[in-house]
Tab-separated table of C-alpha atoms in Angstrom:
chain	number	residue	atom	x	y	z
A	1	UNK	CA	93.900	115.210	110.351
A	2	UNK	CA	90.895	114.381	108.126
A	3	UNK	CA	89.858	118.045	108.025
A	4	UNK	CA	93.196	119.831	108.020
A	5	UNK	CA	95.616	117.383	106.379
A	6	UNK	CA	97.668	118.360	103.346
A	7	UNK	CA	97.742	114.970	101.582
A	8	UNK	CA	94.180	113.716	101.946
A	9	UNK	CA	92.676	110.904	99.895
A	10	UNK	CA	90.668	110.100	97.883
A	11	UNK	CA	91.379	112.349	94.894
A	12	UNK	CA	90.136	112.912	91.374
A	13	UNK	CA	92.926	111.465	89.230
A	14	UNK	CA	93.301	114.018	86.487
A	15	UNK	CA	96.212	115.675	84.730
A	16	UNK	CA	98.570	112.773	85.424
A	17	UNK	CA	102.182	113.267	84.379
A	18	UNK	CA	103.592	110.586	82.081
A	19	UNK	CA	106.523	108.806	83.705
A	20	UNK	CA	108.220	105.440	83.678
A	21	UNK	CA	107.197	103.687	86.873
A	22	UNK	CA	108.728	100.406	87.984
A	23	UNK	CA	106.641	97.242	88.086
A	24	UNK	CA	105.427	96.416	91.576
A	25	UNK	CA	106.643	92.982	92.720
A	26	UNK	CA	103.500	91.324	94.102
A	27	UNK	CA	103.572	88.020	95.974
A	28	UNK	CA	99.960	87.622	97.087
A	29	UNK	CA	99.170	84.038	98.067
A	30	UNK	CA	96.012	82.009	98.409
A	31	UNK	CA	94.637	81.953	101.955
A	32	UNK	CA	91.573	80.895	103.963
A	33	UNK	CA	88.693	83.356	103.731
A	34	UNK	CA	88.167	85.620	106.763
A	35	UNK	CA	85.519	88.260	106.096
A	36	UNK	CA	83.916	90.913	108.264
A	37	UNK	CA	81.132	93.442	107.880
A	38	UNK	CA	82.452	96.201	110.137
A	39	UNK	CA	79.499	98.520	109.547
A	40	UNK	CA	81.556	100.728	107.210
A	41	UNK	CA	82.717	98.240	104.598
A	42	UNK	CA	83.132	94.567	103.770
A	43	UNK	CA	86.694	93.621	104.647
A	44	UNK	CA	88.748	90.483	104.038
A	45	UNK	CA	91.452	89.990	106.682
A	46	UNK	CA	94.610	88.356	105.361
A	47	UNK	CA	97.059	85.770	106.632
A	48	UNK	CA	100.618	87.133	107.072
A	49	UNK	CA	101.915	85.437	103.913
A	50	UNK	CA	101.350	87.971	101.108
A	51	UNK	CA	103.720	90.806	100.245
A	52	UNK	CA	104.455	93.598	97.799
A	53	UNK	CA	107.486	95.777	97.285
A	54	UNK	CA	107.020	99.500	96.707
A	55	UNK	CA	109.890	101.917	96.257
A	56	UNK	CA	112.351	99.318	97.557
A	57	UNK	CA	110.405	98.619	100.759
A	58	UNK	CA	108.599	95.375	101.635
A	59	UNK	CA	104.966	95.537	102.747
A	60	UNK	CA	102.679	92.795	104.116
A	61	UNK	CA	99.062	92.553	102.971
A	62	UNK	CA	96.929	93.246	106.036
A	63	UNK	CA	93.440	93.332	104.493
A	64	UNK	CA	91.413	94.362	101.481
A	65	UNK	CA	88.019	96.016	101.444
A	66	UNK	CA	85.414	97.569	99.153
A	67	UNK	CA	83.780	100.962	98.583
A	68	UNK	CA	80.508	101.583	96.737
A	69	UNK	CA	80.658	103.817	94.764
A	70	UNK	CA	84.368	104.305	94.153
A	71	UNK	CA	86.079	106.824	96.395
A	72	UNK	CA	88.606	107.934	93.789
A	73	UNK	CA	87.452	109.533	90.564
A	74	UNK	CA	89.143	109.138	87.190
A	75	UNK	CA	88.954	112.448	85.305
A	76	UNK	CA	85.777	113.305	87.175
A	77	UNK	CA	84.041	109.947	86.786
A	78	UNK	CA	83.257	107.464	89.553
A	79	UNK	CA	83.183	103.689	89.127
A	80	UNK	CA	80.447	101.510	90.676
A	81	UNK	CA	82.976	100.113	93.180
A	82	UNK	CA	86.595	100.303	94.281
A	83	UNK	CA	88.771	97.792	96.147
A	84	UNK	CA	91.700	98.734	98.421
A	85	UNK	CA	94.532	96.320	99.274
A	86	UNK	CA	96.076	97.711	102.483
A	87	UNK	CA	99.734	96.771	102.904
A	88	UNK	CA	101.852	97.650	105.952
A	89	UNK	CA	105.643	97.649	106.286
A	90	UNK	CA	107.445	96.647	109.511
A	91	UNK	CA	108.233	100.379	109.895
A	92	UNK	CA	104.497	101.146	109.985
A	93	UNK	CA	104.495	102.741	106.523
A	94	UNK	CA	101.365	102.022	104.472
A	95	UNK	CA	101.009	101.275	100.755
A	96	UNK	CA	97.554	100.817	99.237
A	97	UNK	CA	96.827	99.204	95.882
A	98	UNK	CA	93.539	100.544	94.539
A	99	UNK	CA	91.437	98.757	91.920
A	100	UNK	CA	88.473	100.309	90.145
A	101	UNK	CA	85.564	97.897	89.625
A	102	UNK	CA	83.352	98.232	86.528
A	103	UNK	CA	80.143	96.432	85.569
A	104	UNK	CA	80.620	93.263	83.560
A	105	UNK	CA	80.510	89.497	83.837
A	106	UNK	CA	80.605	87.619	87.120
A	107	UNK	CA	84.094	87.632	88.609
A	108	UNK	CA	84.924	84.061	89.640
A	109	UNK	CA	87.813	85.149	91.881
A	110	UNK	CA	85.487	87.450	93.838
A	111	UNK	CA	82.516	85.039	94.102
A	112	UNK	CA	83.757	83.348	97.322
A	113	UNK	CA	83.835	86.728	99.076
A	114	UNK	CA	80.375	87.733	97.823
A	115	UNK	CA	78.951	84.364	98.920
A	116	UNK	CA	80.312	84.776	102.473
A	117	UNK	CA	79.457	88.439	103.155
A	118	UNK	CA	77.789	88.869	106.554
A	119	UNK	CA	74.576	90.843	106.057
A	120	UNK	CA	75.023	92.849	109.249
A	121	UNK	CA	77.943	94.285	111.190
A	122	UNK	CA	79.621	91.885	113.556
A	123	UNK	CA	82.718	89.826	114.267
A	124	UNK	CA	84.964	88.304	111.643
A	125	UNK	CA	83.541	85.250	109.913
A	126	UNK	CA	86.157	82.582	109.211
A	127	UNK	CA	85.426	80.185	106.335
A	128	UNK	CA	88.457	77.836	106.395
A	129	UNK	CA	87.016	75.572	103.679
A	130	UNK	CA	87.035	78.504	101.232
A	131	UNK	CA	90.316	79.838	99.864
A	132	UNK	CA	90.743	83.271	98.320
A	133	UNK	CA	93.521	84.410	95.988
A	134	UNK	CA	94.051	88.182	96.296
A	135	UNK	CA	96.360	88.205	93.249
A	136	UNK	CA	93.444	87.029	91.084
A	137	UNK	CA	91.561	90.224	92.015
A	138	UNK	CA	94.131	92.545	90.437
A	139	UNK	CA	93.744	93.768	86.846
A	140	UNK	CA	95.739	92.030	84.112
A	141	UNK	CA	97.009	95.415	82.897
A	142	UNK	CA	99.188	96.683	85.730
A	143	UNK	CA	99.692	100.277	84.487
A	144	UNK	CA	99.057	102.598	87.427
A	145	UNK	CA	98.901	106.085	88.876
A	146	UNK	CA	101.016	106.886	91.966
A	147	UNK	CA	100.587	109.610	94.567
A	148	UNK	CA	101.142	110.262	98.269
A	149	UNK	CA	97.897	110.598	100.187
A	150	UNK	CA	96.139	109.379	103.313
A	151	UNK	CA	93.885	106.682	104.615
A	152	UNK	CA	90.356	107.473	103.401
A	153	UNK	CA	88.742	106.923	106.820
A	154	UNK	CA	89.738	108.078	110.314
A	155	UNK	CA	92.448	108.397	111.502
A	156	UNK	CA	93.177	109.710	107.922
A	157	UNK	CA	96.909	109.095	108.457
A	158	UNK	CA	98.999	110.736	105.745
A	159	UNK	CA	102.093	109.656	103.816
A	160	UNK	CA	100.239	106.635	102.430
A	161	UNK	CA	101.749	105.479	99.130
A	162	UNK	CA	98.784	105.094	96.778
A	163	UNK	CA	98.933	102.975	93.645
A	164	UNK	CA	95.709	103.190	91.645
A	165	UNK	CA	95.521	100.807	88.699
A	166	UNK	CA	94.374	102.502	85.501
A	167	UNK	CA	92.350	99.520	84.235
A	168	UNK	CA	89.326	98.323	86.207
A	169	UNK	CA	88.414	94.720	86.861
A	170	UNK	CA	84.944	93.554	85.807
A	171	UNK	CA	82.323	92.427	88.308
A	172	UNK	CA	78.635	91.558	88.015
């Protein structure tokens, strides 16, 4: 599917059509930190307590992870990093919230993840004494772009509902 799919991600977000998009109800909750270096990315696995609603369907936050540099482009420009919040519905449908990450001051909400990153690939590292709040990692300005795409890594499954926030968060 990665080579022959018709809705493959990532994309260069350009020529967006102005439209009135509904706010996305987000109920991300604080949880114990569970982080893994899987050899491809740094990933935070989430407790089954955080949800979003997209297009009238409920999705559970499964995990969030990072890409360096950003996978998506914004009018041809890459950001230093990008974060993906992967949400899965009981039906198996997938909705991803994407956040561009720009250089700036230290991000206090992200510091616990950075401090716990395993330096080499291996099993999940649970840090129960450290709590992470995924909602604190989203931009304050929630204007977004929406498109149907795919997972950005194999199996490259399509019909993923992508929400890419227009405003980046700042990280050191």
